[in-house]
mmCIF file of C-alpha atoms in Angstrom:
data_model
loop_
_atom_site.group_PDB
_atom_site.id
_atom_site.type_symbol
_atom_site.label_atom_id
_atom_site.label_comp_id
_atom_site.label_asym_id
_atom_site.label_seq_id
_atom_site.Cartn_x
_atom_site.Cartn_y
_atom_site.Cartn_z
ATOM 1 C CA UNK B 1 9.499 -12.655 -2.447
ATOM 2 C CA UNK B 2 9.262 -9.378 -0.250
ATOM 3 C CA UNK B 3 10.366 -11.505 2.979
ATOM 4 C CA UNK B 4 7.413 -10.448 4.457
ATOM 5 C CA UNK B 5 4.993 -13.543 5.254
ATOM 6 C CA UNK B 6 0.842 -13.599 5.692
ATOM 7 C CA UNK B 7 -1.374 -16.799 6.922
ATOM 8 C CA UNK B 8 -4.193 -17.140 5.895
ATOM 9 C CA UNK B 9 -4.171 -16.329 2.875
ATOM 10 C CA UNK B 10 -8.075 -17.142 2.322
ATOM 11 C CA UNK B 11 -10.396 -17.708 5.401
ATOM 12 C CA UNK B 12 -14.665 -17.531 4.648
ATOM 13 C CA UNK B 13 -16.175 -16.901 7.498
ATOM 14 C CA UNK B 14 -19.350 -16.219 8.887
ATOM 15 C CA UNK B 15 -20.962 -12.930 10.702
ATOM 16 C CA UNK B 16 -20.415 -12.535 14.125
ATOM 17 C CA UNK B 17 -17.184 -14.881 14.514
ATOM 18 C CA UNK B 18 -13.467 -13.836 15.386
ATOM 19 C CA UNK B 19 -10.576 -14.749 13.170
ATOM 20 C CA UNK B 20 -6.868 -13.627 13.793
ATOM 21 C CA UNK B 21 -4.661 -12.506 10.800
ATOM 22 C CA UNK B 22 -1.090 -13.495 11.229
ATOM 23 C CA UNK B 23 1.832 -12.069 10.251
ATOM 24 C CA UNK B 24 5.750 -12.114 9.952
ATOM 25 C CA UNK B 25 7.957 -9.122 8.535
ATOM 26 C CA UNK B 26 11.128 -9.517 6.692
ATOM 27 C CA UNK B 27 14.023 -10.176 9.231
ATOM 28 C CA UNK B 28 15.004 -7.876 11.028
ATOM 29 C CA UNK B 29 12.210 -5.244 10.891
ATOM 30 C CA UNK B 30 11.181 -3.837 13.408
ATOM 31 C CA UNK B 31 7.659 -1.290 12.241
ATOM 32 C CA UNK B 32 4.995 -3.664 11.387
ATOM 33 C CA UNK B 33 2.402 -1.764 9.274
ATOM 34 C CA UNK B 34 -2.155 -3.401 8.909
ATOM 35 C CA UNK B 35 -3.780 -1.864 5.635
ATOM 36 C CA UNK B 36 -7.340 -2.713 4.420
ATOM 37 C CA UNK B 37 -8.061 -3.134 0.536
ATOM 38 C CA UNK B 38 -11.757 -2.793 -0.298
ATOM 39 C CA UNK B 39 -13.161 -2.319 -3.520
ATOM 40 C CA UNK B 40 -14.506 1.133 -1.687
ATOM 41 C CA UNK B 41 -13.000 2.204 0.504
ATOM 42 C CA UNK B 42 -8.954 1.227 -1.611
ATOM 43 C CA UNK B 43 -6.213 0.059 0.536
ATOM 44 C CA UNK B 44 -7.638 1.375 4.333
ATOM 45 C CA UNK B 45 -4.240 2.415 6.957
ATOM 46 C CA UNK B 46 -5.579 -0.108 10.063
ATOM 47 C CA UNK B 47 -2.662 0.441 12.592
ATOM 48 C CA UNK B 48 1.354 0.791 13.073
ATOM 49 C CA UNK B 49 3.620 -1.531 15.513
ATOM 50 C CA UNK B 50 6.974 -0.638 15.648
ATOM 51 C CA UNK B 51 9.207 -3.292 18.379
ATOM 52 C CA UNK B 52 6.531 -4.317 20.407
ATOM 53 C CA UNK B 53 4.600 -0.641 21.335
ATOM 54 C CA UNK B 54 1.513 0.673 19.028
ATOM 55 C CA UNK B 55 3.134 4.373 17.367
ATOM 56 C CA UNK B 56 0.237 4.937 14.515
ATOM 57 C CA UNK B 57 -3.868 4.472 14.791
ATOM 58 C CA UNK B 58 -5.208 4.962 10.982
ATOM 59 C CA UNK B 59 -9.695 3.881 10.240
ATOM 60 C CA UNK B 60 -9.508 0.695 12.365
ATOM 61 C CA UNK B 61 -12.486 -0.356 13.951
ATOM 62 C CA UNK B 62 -12.880 -0.856 17.937
ATOM 63 C CA UNK B 63 -13.524 -4.780 16.905
ATOM 64 C CA UNK B 64 -10.650 -5.067 15.241
ATOM 65 C CA UNK B 65 -7.362 -5.438 17.398
ATOM 66 C CA UNK B 66 -3.536 -6.540 16.331
ATOM 67 C CA UNK B 67 -0.418 -6.729 18.825
ATOM 68 C CA UNK B 68 3.060 -7.499 18.470
ATOM 69 C CA UNK B 69 4.786 -9.580 19.928
ATOM 70 C CA UNK B 70 8.835 -10.161 21.093
ATOM 71 C CA UNK B 71 8.614 -11.917 17.829
ATOM 72 C CA UNK B 72 8.178 -9.076 16.168
ATOM 73 C CA UNK B 73 5.062 -10.908 14.691
ATOM 74 C CA UNK B 74 1.733 -9.667 14.198
ATOM 75 C CA UNK B 75 -1.507 -10.673 14.432
ATOM 76 C CA UNK B 76 -3.939 -9.063 13.814
ATOM 77 C CA UNK B 77 -7.500 -9.521 15.110
ATOM 78 C CA UNK B 78 -11.090 -9.052 14.545
ATOM 79 C CA UNK B 79 -14.316 -10.426 15.658
ATOM 80 C CA UNK B 80 -17.765 -9.333 15.150
ATOM 81 C CA UNK B 81 -17.008 -9.569 12.039
ATOM 82 C CA UNK B 82 -19.784 -8.372 9.538
ATOM 83 C CA UNK B 83 -20.685 -8.477 5.335
ATOM 84 C CA UNK B 84 -18.105 -5.053 5.427
ATOM 85 C CA UNK B 85 -15.380 -6.393 6.674
ATOM 86 C CA UNK B 86 -15.233 -8.873 3.603
ATOM 87 C CA UNK B 87 -11.841 -7.652 2.086
ATOM 88 C CA UNK B 88 -8.393 -7.545 1.181
ATOM 89 C CA UNK B 89 -6.125 -6.782 4.736
ATOM 90 C CA UNK B 90 -2.703 -6.738 3.911
ATOM 91 C CA UNK B 91 0.928 -6.567 7.135
ATOM 92 C CA UNK B 92 3.791 -4.591 5.857
ATOM 93 C CA UNK B 93 7.168 -4.001 7.309
ATOM 94 C CA UNK B 94 9.541 -1.276 6.834
ATOM 95 C CA UNK B 95 13.297 -0.986 9.339
ATOM 96 C CA UNK B 96 13.091 1.934 10.668
ATOM 97 C CA UNK B 97 10.007 4.765 11.921
ATOM 98 C CA UNK B 98 10.252 7.008 9.308
ATOM 99 C CA UNK B 99 9.306 6.836 5.554
ATOM 100 C CA UNK B 100 12.686 7.564 4.403
ATOM 101 C CA UNK B 101 14.537 5.002 6.161
ATOM 102 C CA UNK B 102 13.912 3.476 3.193
ATOM 103 C CA UNK B 103 10.513 1.272 1.357
ATOM 104 C CA UNK B 104 7.596 -0.827 3.247
ATOM 105 C CA UNK B 105 7.283 -3.806 1.648
ATOM 106 C CA UNK B 106 4.744 -6.189 1.859
ATOM 107 C CA UNK B 107 2.438 -9.476 2.312
ATOM 108 C CA UNK B 108 -0.053 -11.420 -0.004
ATOM 109 C CA UNK B 109 -2.709 -10.373 2.011
ATOM 110 C CA UNK B 110 -4.878 -12.475 3.586
ATOM 111 C CA UNK B 111 -8.015 -12.396 1.628
ATOM 112 C CA UNK B 112 -11.293 -12.699 4.521
ATOM 113 C CA UNK B 113 -14.688 -13.927 3.345
ATOM 114 C CA UNK B 114 -18.225 -13.038 5.067
ATOM 115 C CA UNK B 115 -20.529 -14.807 4.748
ATOM 116 C CA UNK H 1 -3.018 15.271 7.242
ATOM 117 C CA UNK H 2 -1.813 13.874 4.216
ATOM 118 C CA UNK H 3 -3.987 12.779 1.212
ATOM 119 C CA UNK H 4 -3.625 11.725 -2.461
ATOM 120 C CA UNK H 5 -5.494 12.156 -5.195
ATOM 121 C CA UNK H 6 -5.189 9.563 -8.855
ATOM 122 C CA UNK H 7 -7.205 11.337 -11.427
ATOM 123 C CA UNK H 8 -7.479 8.280 -13.459
ATOM 124 C CA UNK H 9 -9.653 5.057 -12.082
ATOM 125 C CA UNK H 10 -8.531 3.422 -15.466
ATOM 126 C CA UNK H 11 -6.093 3.441 -18.264
ATOM 127 C CA UNK H 12 -6.492 2.611 -20.959
ATOM 128 C CA UNK H 13 -3.691 2.564 -23.785
ATOM 129 C CA UNK H 14 -1.873 0.230 -26.771
ATOM 130 C CA UNK H 15 1.859 -1.638 -26.422
ATOM 131 C CA UNK H 16 4.438 0.026 -27.066
ATOM 132 C CA UNK H 17 2.738 3.864 -26.383
ATOM 133 C CA UNK H 18 3.567 5.913 -23.507
ATOM 134 C CA UNK H 19 1.641 5.895 -20.288
ATOM 135 C CA UNK H 20 1.150 8.559 -17.664
ATOM 136 C CA UNK H 21 -0.559 7.694 -14.239
ATOM 137 C CA UNK H 22 -1.535 11.205 -12.614
ATOM 138 C CA UNK H 23 -1.398 10.831 -8.650
ATOM 139 C CA UNK H 24 -1.854 14.653 -6.827
ATOM 140 C CA UNK H 25 -0.879 15.194 -2.954
ATOM 141 C CA UNK H 26 -1.671 17.485 -0.406
ATOM 142 C CA UNK H 27 -0.198 17.660 3.474
ATOM 143 C CA UNK H 28 0.949 20.531 5.377
ATOM 144 C CA UNK H 29 4.322 19.658 5.427
ATOM 145 C CA UNK H 30 6.922 18.030 3.803
ATOM 146 C CA UNK H 31 6.912 14.631 2.269
ATOM 147 C CA UNK H 32 7.565 11.555 0.357
ATOM 148 C CA UNK H 33 6.475 10.191 -2.782
ATOM 149 C CA UNK H 34 5.792 6.797 -3.233
ATOM 150 C CA UNK H 35 4.006 4.987 -6.530
ATOM 151 C CA UNK H 36 3.261 0.825 -5.630
ATOM 152 C CA UNK H 37 2.995 -1.461 -8.834
ATOM 153 C CA UNK H 38 -0.150 -4.413 -8.021
ATOM 154 C CA UNK H 39 -0.357 -7.498 -10.537
ATOM 155 C CA UNK H 40 -3.066 -9.709 -9.821
ATOM 156 C CA UNK H 41 -3.375 -11.800 -6.303
ATOM 157 C CA UNK H 42 -0.068 -10.863 -5.207
ATOM 158 C CA UNK H 43 1.115 -7.741 -2.745
ATOM 159 C CA UNK H 44 2.717 -4.547 -3.684
ATOM 160 C CA UNK H 45 5.597 -4.363 -4.800
ATOM 161 C CA UNK H 46 7.794 -0.179 -4.357
ATOM 162 C CA UNK H 47 8.230 0.867 -7.935
ATOM 163 C CA UNK H 48 9.987 3.983 -7.321
ATOM 164 C CA UNK H 49 10.424 6.274 -4.566
ATOM 165 C CA UNK H 50 11.201 9.924 -4.388
ATOM 166 C CA UNK H 51 12.640 10.828 -1.291
ATOM 167 C CA UNK H 52 14.512 13.809 -1.301
ATOM 168 C CA UNK H 53 17.272 15.456 -3.690
ATOM 169 C CA UNK H 54 16.635 15.787 -8.140
ATOM 170 C CA UNK H 55 12.952 15.831 -8.713
ATOM 171 C CA UNK H 56 13.232 13.142 -11.838
ATOM 172 C CA UNK H 57 13.068 10.026 -10.180
ATOM 173 C CA UNK H 58 13.987 6.452 -12.020
ATOM 174 C CA UNK H 59 12.301 3.717 -10.127
ATOM 175 C CA UNK H 60 12.718 -0.829 -11.841
ATOM 176 C CA UNK H 61 10.790 -2.215 -15.622
ATOM 177 C CA UNK H 62 11.066 1.917 -17.203
ATOM 178 C CA UNK H 63 9.427 3.957 -15.615
ATOM 179 C CA UNK H 64 9.898 7.343 -13.661
ATOM 180 C CA UNK H 65 8.225 9.909 -11.898
ATOM 181 C CA UNK H 66 8.671 13.522 -11.326
ATOM 182 C CA UNK H 67 7.879 15.749 -8.329
ATOM 183 C CA UNK H 68 6.755 18.973 -8.814
ATOM 184 C CA UNK H 69 6.522 20.722 -5.351
ATOM 185 C CA UNK H 70 4.197 23.754 -6.869
ATOM 186 C CA UNK H 71 1.170 22.022 -8.827
ATOM 187 C CA UNK H 72 2.274 19.481 -5.658
ATOM 188 C CA UNK H 73 1.912 15.696 -8.337
ATOM 189 C CA UNK H 74 3.935 13.700 -9.280
ATOM 190 C CA UNK H 75 2.922 12.219 -12.275
ATOM 191 C CA UNK H 76 4.015 8.412 -13.527
ATOM 192 C CA UNK H 77 5.539 8.147 -17.075
ATOM 193 C CA UNK H 78 6.781 5.545 -18.483
ATOM 194 C CA UNK H 79 7.454 6.171 -23.146
ATOM 195 C CA UNK H 80 7.292 2.545 -23.836
ATOM 196 C CA UNK H 81 4.669 -0.076 -22.598
ATOM 197 C CA UNK H 82 4.330 -3.955 -22.569
ATOM 198 C CA UNK H 83 1.358 -6.375 -21.947
ATOM 199 C CA UNK H 84 3.180 -7.288 -19.058
ATOM 200 C CA UNK H 85 2.182 -3.659 -17.957
ATOM 201 C CA UNK H 86 -1.112 -4.493 -16.947
ATOM 202 C CA UNK H 87 -1.975 -3.836 -13.233
ATOM 203 C CA UNK H 88 -3.231 -1.632 -10.277
ATOM 204 C CA UNK H 89 -0.477 1.599 -9.714
ATOM 205 C CA UNK H 90 -1.001 2.477 -6.723
ATOM 206 C CA UNK H 91 0.522 7.077 -5.828
ATOM 207 C CA UNK H 92 0.868 7.198 -1.817
ATOM 208 C CA UNK H 93 2.422 9.619 0.237
ATOM 209 C CA UNK H 94 3.798 10.205 3.989
ATOM 210 C CA UNK H 95 5.083 12.916 6.173
ATOM 211 C CA UNK H 96 7.777 13.903 7.250
ATOM 212 C CA UNK H 97 6.974 13.630 10.655
ATOM 213 C CA UNK H 98 4.206 10.357 10.047
ATOM 214 C CA UNK H 99 6.039 7.448 11.299
ATOM 215 C CA UNK H 100 6.616 6.526 7.569
ATOM 216 C CA UNK H 101 2.493 5.131 7.929
ATOM 217 C CA UNK H 102 1.511 6.021 3.887
ATOM 218 C CA UNK H 103 -0.991 6.872 3.294
ATOM 219 C CA UNK H 104 -2.850 5.472 -0.759
ATOM 220 C CA UNK H 105 -4.645 6.578 -3.279
ATOM 221 C CA UNK H 106 -7.584 5.076 -4.736
ATOM 222 C CA UNK H 107 -5.252 3.230 -6.820
ATOM 223 C CA UNK H 108 -5.159 2.942 -11.411
ATOM 224 C CA UNK H 109 -5.618 0.750 -13.475
ATOM 225 C CA UNK H 110 -3.280 0.391 -16.032
ATOM 226 C CA UNK H 111 -4.375 -2.397 -18.946
ATOM 227 C CA UNK H 112 -2.049 -2.683 -21.667
ATOM 228 C CA UNK H 113 -3.479 -3.989 -25.114
ATOM 229 C CA UNK H 114 -2.068 -5.669 -28.502
#
């Protein structure tokens, strides 16, 4: 158990819909990262938050958005869903900002299926 | 920007045989390097990491990796694999000015056969 909790574990929805994925980081971790894992694209970095502020942005579509709340949990919002958005979405957390401060701890992921 | 190339998408090997999973990276800044393992239907778990110091890094489950700056490589090795090592292995890099985000390779599927 990594200490990172993601909900829901599985989600099936239709094209055009909107979903919200939730992540609770390890206790005390200030950084939250979102990744998308798909068969064709592999593990793609989406976005990072540190203590409520956006710190880095990767290959995140404009239809996607995220935020980190004062209690440090994070939500990833996916809207106008397309078939190609079907993927496993991972949340990870770390104590600090730099990779030199330690590892990223990953949740078990939220599997999104868009029909 | 950083990038990672895992040279083998699939590596089949027999139980108790040695294995090497290859990883090359590119970066314009100093890097930190990682290997993660993903078992079926699970999240990623850290195997080992190179931050600085000795270029030979030992991790969990008997794995080790060697950082080679001149060849920009970070290959993962295990002298004798077990059936339970069957999983997907990801090499990842983070620049020392990148705020901690990891850039992952495409993954190598290790399949250990009896």
